[in-house]
Amino acid sequence: PSQHPIQRLLAALERGMDYFVLTDHNTMAGYSHLIEELSHMGEIGRLARERVISGVELSCRCAEVGEVHTNVFGLDEHQFEHINGFRDDSGLVRLEKLIPYLDSEGIVFGLNHPLWQPPHNNITTFKVVREVLTGLINPKMHNGEAISEKMVESLYGHMDPKDVERVYNGTLEIAGQFSFIEVNGSRVKTMNDIAEHIASQVGVPLCAGSDDHYGETLGLCHTIVRADDKWEFLEKLEKGEGEVVRKDTDFTNSCMRFVNFIRLTVECDSTNEVVNSLFESKLGKVSLLIAPKFIRLLYRSLNNHNPKAQRAVEIMASSYLKAQSIDVDSISVM
């Protein structure tokens, strides 16, 4: 319920946002549902619709990089259906067909989180737990820059250096074709620095967005454009007249994302399936047995370091135990 489109819109407006874009992956169903709901709310709904910009995040394939993601703003559902005709057998949109179409329609679109690549099962629960624990037991890791480096290392450490170079060079080749390059509030400093560097290299403006999945980063990273309506907003954004307000993710936000994922499993009808999928790894069911101990260890490690993160892990622990149908009151997270 907390992730219902209209709840996300209200949360954005409450945090001071003037415009709201819902960019679900490869679907506009959430946007359509939101507009339909607002259409039954009279004058208030009409005013709210003027604050909503249509959007979608497309998973695309290109020869130079592999898989890339793009946010497309201001398209209608007929245009989206046309775009679906550009998908290959794997379901990815062919970028060489998409870009000319978007240009011909005058649609604004951006290159999301440059250098991101699918993990291809290389990132497992075991690796994530190992990297987090490594950071927690090392006092030097309790700062944004060090954590950024460690997170980037854990995400890209499995890639061959030649692959990293190929993805970087390929990104430089295609980046100039986009309306803007994205920096977002769910990325660590190092990766947003890379995005800014790529934008400067190819002469494309930046656009800041939340990349908010569960509510923890909504509105923290945003773009200010002085415009009278959403269409002028998009036009000036493409011209590079936006002011980027960048806030990189930090250790607390990373914890909160994990916390919110666990919290949302409690709202889900198939809780056990979601929790099991979260802790699936090469360790199999063993990971489900060590998860509560890991949560408690995380709680103790954060104690006296960051009260907000400490409280976050407490919520995470109780939510996890509730999801497993365990009596929370009988177990201390300490």
Tab-separated table of C-alpha atoms in Angstrom:
chain	number	residue	atom	x	y	z
A	1	PRO	CA	0.000	0.000	0.000
A	2	SER	CA	2.775	2.488	0.745
A	3	GLN	CA	4.120	1.972	-2.775
A	4	HIS	CA	0.803	2.727	-4.472
A	5	PRO	CA	1.404	5.365	-7.197
A	6	ILE	CA	-0.781	8.010	-5.564
A	7	GLN	CA	1.043	7.546	-2.250
A	8	ARG	CA	4.366	8.104	-4.010
A	9	LEU	CA	2.954	11.262	-5.644
A	10	LEU	CA	1.749	12.606	-2.293
A	11	ALA	CA	5.109	11.822	-0.691
A	12	ALA	CA	6.900	13.729	-3.469
A	13	LEU	CA	4.639	16.771	-3.107
A	14	GLU	CA	5.025	16.703	0.674
A	15	ARG	CA	8.809	16.794	0.229
A	16	GLY	CA	8.550	19.953	-1.849
A	17	MET	CA	8.659	18.522	-5.351
A	18	ASP	CA	6.714	20.438	-8.013
A	19	TYR	CA	6.661	17.622	-10.582
A	20	PHE	CA	6.549	13.868	-10.231
A	21	VAL	CA	7.666	11.187	-12.714
A	22	LEU	CA	6.954	7.514	-12.152
A	23	THR	CA	9.591	5.560	-14.081
A	24	ASP	CA	8.728	1.909	-13.553
A	25	HIS	CA	10.838	-0.583	-15.486
A	26	ASN	CA	9.398	-1.355	-18.923
A	27	THR	CA	5.789	-0.557	-18.027
A	28	MET	CA	3.508	2.475	-17.835
A	29	ALA	CA	0.770	0.593	-15.977
A	30	GLY	CA	1.467	2.446	-12.725
A	31	TYR	CA	1.309	5.813	-14.493
A	32	SER	CA	-1.971	4.869	-16.203
A	33	HIS	CA	-3.442	3.756	-12.895
A	34	LEU	CA	-2.388	7.030	-11.245
A	35	ILE	CA	-3.926	9.186	-13.978
A	36	GLU	CA	-7.134	7.153	-13.867
A	37	GLU	CA	-7.390	7.600	-10.110
A	38	LEU	CA	-6.756	11.340	-10.313
A	39	SER	CA	-9.418	11.700	-13.022
A	40	HIS	CA	-12.071	10.779	-10.436
A	41	MET	CA	-10.945	13.411	-7.922
A	42	GLY	CA	-12.484	16.516	-9.465
A	43	GLU	CA	-10.599	19.813	-9.532
A	44	ILE	CA	-7.930	18.609	-7.095
A	45	GLY	CA	-7.231	15.629	-9.331
A	46	ARG	CA	-7.023	17.876	-12.395
A	47	LEU	CA	-4.460	20.122	-10.695
A	48	ALA	CA	-2.498	17.074	-9.546
A	49	ARG	CA	-2.388	15.675	-13.098
A	50	GLU	CA	-0.658	18.866	-14.210
A	51	ARG	CA	2.129	17.983	-11.765
A	52	VAL	CA	2.561	14.452	-13.134
A	53	ILE	CA	4.985	13.855	-16.009
A	54	SER	CA	4.604	10.571	-17.843
A	55	GLY	CA	7.647	8.334	-17.874
A	56	VAL	CA	9.154	4.886	-18.105
A	57	GLU	CA	12.581	3.328	-17.566
A	58	LEU	CA	13.536	1.169	-20.532
A	59	SER	CA	16.049	-1.658	-20.472
A	60	CYS	CA	17.920	-1.406	-23.768
A	61	ARG	CA	20.570	-3.294	-25.689
A	62	CYS	CA	23.342	-1.614	-27.618
A	63	ALA	CA	26.380	-3.054	-29.372
A	64	GLU	CA	28.856	-0.680	-27.710
A	65	VAL	CA	27.981	-1.408	-24.062
A	66	GLY	CA	25.556	-4.290	-23.713
A	67	GLU	CA	22.571	-3.419	-21.526
A	68	VAL	CA	21.812	0.216	-20.670
A	69	HIS	CA	18.818	1.881	-19.032
A	70	THR	CA	17.135	5.088	-20.128
A	71	ASN	CA	14.441	7.222	-18.519
A	72	VAL	CA	11.975	8.506	-21.112
A	73	PHE	CA	9.929	11.554	-20.084
A	74	GLY	CA	6.733	12.966	-21.578
A	75	LEU	CA	5.693	10.083	-23.820
A	76	ASP	CA	2.118	8.850	-24.197
A	77	GLU	CA	0.903	5.275	-24.115
A	78	HIS	CA	0.609	5.033	-27.922
A	79	GLN	CA	4.276	5.996	-28.244
A	80	PHE	CA	5.141	3.435	-25.574
A	81	GLU	CA	3.336	0.732	-27.536
A	82	HIS	CA	5.312	1.740	-30.624
A	83	ILE	CA	8.547	1.452	-28.624
A	84	ASN	CA	7.587	-2.063	-27.544
A	85	GLY	CA	7.940	-3.027	-31.198
A	86	PHE	CA	11.681	-2.362	-30.920
A	87	ARG	CA	12.271	-5.203	-28.442
A	88	ASP	CA	14.520	-8.131	-29.339
A	89	ASP	CA	13.950	-11.768	-28.459
A	90	SER	CA	15.256	-11.211	-24.927
A	91	GLY	CA	12.817	-8.363	-24.292
A	92	LEU	CA	15.402	-5.566	-24.418
A	93	VAL	CA	14.684	-2.485	-26.538
A	94	ARG	CA	17.170	-2.037	-29.376
A	95	LEU	CA	18.813	1.308	-28.738
A	96	GLU	CA	19.702	1.889	-32.405
A	97	LYS	CA	15.973	1.915	-33.205
A	98	LEU	CA	14.821	3.712	-30.053
A	99	ILE	CA	16.956	6.856	-30.249
A	100	PRO	CA	15.960	7.921	-33.798
A	101	TYR	CA	12.309	7.387	-32.895
A	102	LEU	CA	12.502	9.459	-29.701
A	103	ASP	CA	14.347	12.216	-31.600
A	104	SER	CA	11.707	12.258	-34.320
A	105	GLU	CA	8.943	12.531	-31.699
A	106	GLY	CA	10.749	15.251	-29.738
A	107	ILE	CA	10.807	13.112	-26.581
A	108	VAL	CA	13.315	13.789	-23.790
A	109	PHE	CA	15.356	10.797	-22.589
A	110	GLY	CA	18.403	10.254	-20.401
A	111	LEU	CA	21.226	7.782	-19.870
A	112	ASN	CA	20.675	6.276	-16.423
A	113	HIS	CA	23.438	5.329	-13.964
A	114	PRO	CA	26.334	5.123	-16.484
A	115	LEU	CA	28.567	2.021	-16.339
A	116	TRP	CA	25.893	-0.041	-14.577
A	117	GLN	CA	25.931	-3.625	-15.795
A	118	PRO	CA	23.714	-6.606	-14.915
A	119	PRO	CA	25.320	-8.710	-12.163
A	120	HIS	CA	24.726	-12.006	-14.018
A	121	ASN	CA	24.542	-13.889	-10.706
A	122	ASN	CA	27.978	-12.654	-9.662
A	123	ILE	CA	26.546	-10.662	-6.752
A	124	THR	CA	25.280	-13.094	-4.108
A	125	THR	CA	24.006	-12.639	-0.564
A	126	PHE	CA	27.293	-14.070	0.688
A	127	LYS	CA	29.315	-11.402	-1.138
A	128	VAL	CA	27.055	-8.576	0.036
A	129	VAL	CA	27.216	-9.760	3.666
A	130	ARG	CA	30.990	-10.109	3.421
A	131	GLU	CA	31.446	-6.591	2.039
A	132	VAL	CA	29.119	-5.002	4.588
A	133	LEU	CA	30.787	-6.777	7.495
A	134	THR	CA	34.207	-5.778	6.188
A	135	GLY	CA	33.080	-2.176	6.233
A	136	LEU	CA	31.517	-2.352	9.677
A	137	ILE	CA	34.492	-3.866	11.477
A	138	ASN	CA	36.901	-1.338	9.974
A	139	PRO	CA	36.503	2.071	11.701
A	140	LYS	CA	38.058	3.783	8.665
A	141	MET	CA	35.090	2.694	6.611
A	142	HIS	CA	32.673	4.920	8.541
A	143	ASN	CA	32.869	7.772	6.060
A	144	GLY	CA	31.198	8.361	2.728
A	145	GLU	CA	34.279	8.289	0.486
A	146	ALA	CA	35.656	5.013	1.846
A	147	ILE	CA	32.245	3.355	1.708
A	148	SER	CA	31.794	4.570	-1.864
A	149	GLU	CA	35.047	2.924	-2.896
A	150	LYS	CA	34.141	-0.299	-1.128
A	151	MET	CA	30.686	-0.472	-2.680
A	152	VAL	CA	32.058	0.183	-6.157
A	153	GLU	CA	34.672	-2.491	-5.574
A	154	SER	CA	32.004	-5.011	-4.511
A	155	LEU	CA	29.812	-4.192	-7.517
A	156	TYR	CA	32.502	-4.175	-10.181
A	157	GLY	CA	35.196	-6.347	-8.647
A	158	HIS	CA	33.899	-9.379	-10.547
A	159	MET	CA	34.392	-7.668	-13.911
A	160	ASP	CA	37.525	-8.170	-15.949
A	161	PRO	CA	39.447	-4.860	-16.296
A	162	LYS	CA	39.136	-5.165	-20.077
A	163	ASP	CA	35.334	-5.403	-19.720
A	164	VAL	CA	35.276	-2.298	-17.531
A	165	GLU	CA	37.333	-0.429	-20.136
A	166	ARG	CA	35.051	-1.655	-22.922
A	167	VAL	CA	31.914	-0.517	-21.071
A	168	TYR	CA	33.474	2.875	-20.285
A	169	ASN	CA	34.614	3.512	-23.874
A	170	GLY	CA	31.303	2.255	-25.247
A	171	THR	CA	29.412	4.576	-22.902
A	172	LEU	CA	31.439	7.536	-24.164
A	173	GLU	CA	30.481	6.574	-27.732
A	174	ILE	CA	26.723	6.563	-27.096
A	175	ALA	CA	26.321	9.139	-24.287
A	176	GLY	CA	26.236	12.141	-26.620
A	177	GLN	CA	23.017	10.863	-28.225
A	178	PHE	CA	20.979	11.266	-25.019
A	179	SER	CA	19.162	14.395	-23.845
A	180	PHE	CA	20.927	14.237	-20.483
A	181	ILE	CA	23.058	12.064	-18.203
A	182	GLU	CA	21.609	11.008	-14.867
A	183	VAL	CA	23.092	11.389	-11.401
A	184	ASN	CA	20.877	9.947	-8.695
A	185	GLY	CA	20.379	9.710	-4.970
A	186	SER	CA	20.762	5.939	-4.881
A	187	ARG	CA	24.347	5.959	-6.175
A	188	VAL	CA	27.512	6.372	-4.161
A	189	LYS	CA	29.758	9.400	-4.688
A	190	THR	CA	32.265	7.617	-6.900
A	191	MET	CA	29.644	6.530	-9.425
A	192	ASN	CA	27.933	9.931	-9.572
A	193	ASP	CA	31.368	11.499	-10.103
A	194	ILE	CA	31.827	9.183	-13.083
A	195	ALA	CA	28.424	10.217	-14.466
A	196	GLU	CA	29.365	13.907	-14.201
A	197	HIS	CA	32.710	13.194	-15.885
A	198	ILE	CA	31.022	11.415	-18.811
A	199	ALA	CA	28.530	14.269	-19.214
A	200	SER	CA	31.363	16.809	-19.358
A	201	GLN	CA	33.266	14.676	-21.887
A	202	VAL	CA	30.375	14.446	-24.351
A	203	GLY	CA	28.805	17.868	-23.701
A	204	VAL	CA	25.431	16.615	-22.475
A	205	PRO	CA	23.595	18.237	-19.519
A	206	LEU	CA	23.015	16.495	-16.209
A	207	CYS	CA	19.682	15.589	-14.672
A	208	ALA	CA	19.343	14.576	-11.027
A	209	GLY	CA	16.739	12.069	-9.907
A	210	SER	CA	15.917	9.934	-6.899
A	211	ASP	CA	16.110	6.422	-8.370
A	212	ASP	CA	13.901	5.764	-5.371
A	213	HIS	CA	12.714	2.185	-4.986
A	214	TYR	CA	11.274	1.929	-1.476
A	215	GLY	CA	10.867	5.505	-0.223
A	216	GLU	CA	14.250	6.242	1.306
A	217	THR	CA	15.716	8.596	-1.329
A	218	LEU	CA	12.647	10.265	-2.855
A	219	GLY	CA	13.416	13.921	-3.584
A	220	LEU	CA	16.884	13.961	-1.997
A	221	CYS	CA	18.572	14.303	-5.383
A	222	HIS	CA	16.605	16.528	-7.787
A	223	THR	CA	16.737	19.060	-10.611
A	224	ILE	CA	15.509	22.651	-10.432
A	225	VAL	CA	14.220	24.244	-13.645
A	226	ARG	CA	12.402	27.575	-13.702
A	227	ALA	CA	9.347	26.879	-15.857
A	228	ASP	CA	5.634	27.631	-15.975
A	229	ASP	CA	4.518	24.059	-16.701
A	230	LYS	CA	5.851	20.532	-17.110
A	231	TRP	CA	6.367	20.856	-20.868
A	232	GLU	CA	8.526	23.953	-20.447
A	233	PHE	CA	10.306	22.093	-17.655
A	234	LEU	CA	11.239	19.259	-20.037
A	235	GLU	CA	12.220	21.664	-22.804
A	236	LYS	CA	14.593	23.620	-20.563
A	237	LEU	CA	15.924	20.411	-19.027
A	238	GLU	CA	17.004	19.234	-22.485
A	239	LYS	CA	18.633	22.610	-23.160
A	240	GLY	CA	20.763	22.232	-20.033
A	241	GLU	CA	19.033	25.026	-18.117
A	242	GLY	CA	18.448	22.877	-15.055
A	243	GLU	CA	20.234	23.217	-11.723
A	244	VAL	CA	21.238	19.835	-10.334
A	245	VAL	CA	20.909	19.371	-6.583
A	246	ARG	CA	22.998	16.282	-5.989
A	247	LYS	CA	22.962	14.188	-2.823
A	248	ASP	CA	24.826	10.903	-3.041
A	249	THR	CA	23.678	7.863	-1.122
A	250	ASP	CA	25.441	7.174	2.158
A	251	PHE	CA	25.753	4.298	4.557
A	252	THR	CA	22.536	5.164	6.362
A	253	ASN	CA	20.517	5.346	3.150
A	254	SER	CA	21.935	2.004	2.070
A	255	CYS	CA	20.759	0.508	5.355
A	256	MET	CA	17.375	2.177	4.953
A	257	ARG	CA	16.913	0.672	1.488
A	258	PHE	CA	17.460	-2.777	2.939
A	259	VAL	CA	15.177	-1.959	5.851
A	260	ASN	CA	12.389	-0.738	3.606
A	261	PHE	CA	12.623	-3.819	1.426
A	262	ILE	CA	12.128	-5.980	4.518
A	263	ARG	CA	9.308	-3.725	5.734
A	264	LEU	CA	7.501	-4.050	2.412
A	265	THR	CA	7.598	-7.836	2.629
A	266	VAL	CA	5.281	-7.533	5.614
A	267	GLU	CA	2.740	-5.769	3.347
A	268	CYS	CA	3.100	-8.427	0.651
A	269	ASP	CA	0.672	-11.331	0.281
A	270	SER	CA	3.511	-13.785	-0.443
A	271	THR	CA	5.857	-12.686	2.344
A	272	ASN	CA	7.828	-15.901	2.647
A	273	GLU	CA	8.594	-15.984	-1.079
A	274	VAL	CA	9.916	-12.412	-1.018
A	275	VAL	CA	12.049	-12.942	2.083
A	276	ASN	CA	13.396	-16.221	0.720
A	277	SER	CA	14.336	-14.534	-2.569
A	278	LEU	CA	16.119	-11.759	-0.658
A	279	PHE	CA	18.349	-14.206	1.169
A	280	GLU	CA	18.810	-16.703	-1.678
A	281	SER	CA	22.462	-17.335	-2.507
A	282	LYS	CA	24.889	-20.108	-3.260
A	283	LEU	CA	24.645	-20.920	0.445
A	284	GLY	CA	21.047	-21.971	-0.192
A	285	LYS	CA	18.786	-22.265	2.846
A	286	VAL	CA	21.760	-21.794	5.193
A	287	SER	CA	21.532	-18.068	4.452
A	288	LEU	CA	18.056	-17.998	6.003
A	289	LEU	CA	19.494	-19.447	9.206
A	290	ILE	CA	22.310	-16.893	9.481
A	291	ALA	CA	20.177	-13.874	8.531
A	292	PRO	CA	18.842	-13.126	12.056
A	293	LYS	CA	22.357	-13.417	13.494
A	294	PHE	CA	23.675	-11.122	10.789
A	295	ILE	CA	20.981	-8.550	11.579
A	296	ARG	CA	21.876	-8.605	15.283
A	297	LEU	CA	25.585	-8.312	14.481
A	298	LEU	CA	24.833	-5.385	12.216
A	299	TYR	CA	22.800	-3.768	15.003
A	300	ARG	CA	25.612	-4.118	17.549
A	301	SER	CA	28.212	-2.867	15.084
A	302	LEU	CA	26.204	0.268	14.343
A	303	ASN	CA	25.579	1.013	18.010
A	304	ASN	CA	26.981	4.438	18.966
A	305	HIS	CA	28.035	5.068	15.354
A	306	ASN	CA	24.804	6.311	13.831
A	307	PRO	CA	21.543	6.511	15.838
A	308	LYS	CA	19.416	6.731	12.676
A	309	ALA	CA	20.995	3.643	11.157
A	310	GLN	CA	20.804	1.872	14.508
A	311	ARG	CA	17.062	2.458	14.657
A	312	ALA	CA	16.781	1.381	11.020
A	313	VAL	CA	18.379	-1.982	11.736
A	314	GLU	CA	16.129	-2.433	14.772
A	315	ILE	CA	13.110	-1.988	12.482
A	316	MET	CA	14.690	-4.329	9.946
A	317	ALA	CA	15.240	-7.014	12.556
A	318	SER	CA	11.708	-6.903	13.932
A	319	SER	CA	10.198	-6.820	10.422
A	320	TYR	CA	12.266	-9.804	9.371
A	321	LEU	CA	11.212	-11.788	12.409
A	322	LYS	CA	7.536	-10.879	11.874
A	323	ALA	CA	7.819	-11.973	8.257
A	324	GLN	CA	9.098	-15.329	9.438
A	325	SER	CA	6.122	-15.658	11.834
A	326	ILE	CA	8.406	-15.434	14.871
A	327	ASP	CA	7.222	-13.844	18.102
A	328	VAL	CA	9.154	-10.558	18.067
A	329	ASP	CA	8.501	-9.822	21.747
A	330	SER	CA	10.221	-13.043	22.778
A	331	ILE	CA	13.469	-12.244	20.967
A	332	SER	CA	15.843	-9.380	21.669
A	333	VAL	CA	17.711	-7.869	18.734
A	334	MET	CA	20.471	-6.896	21.141
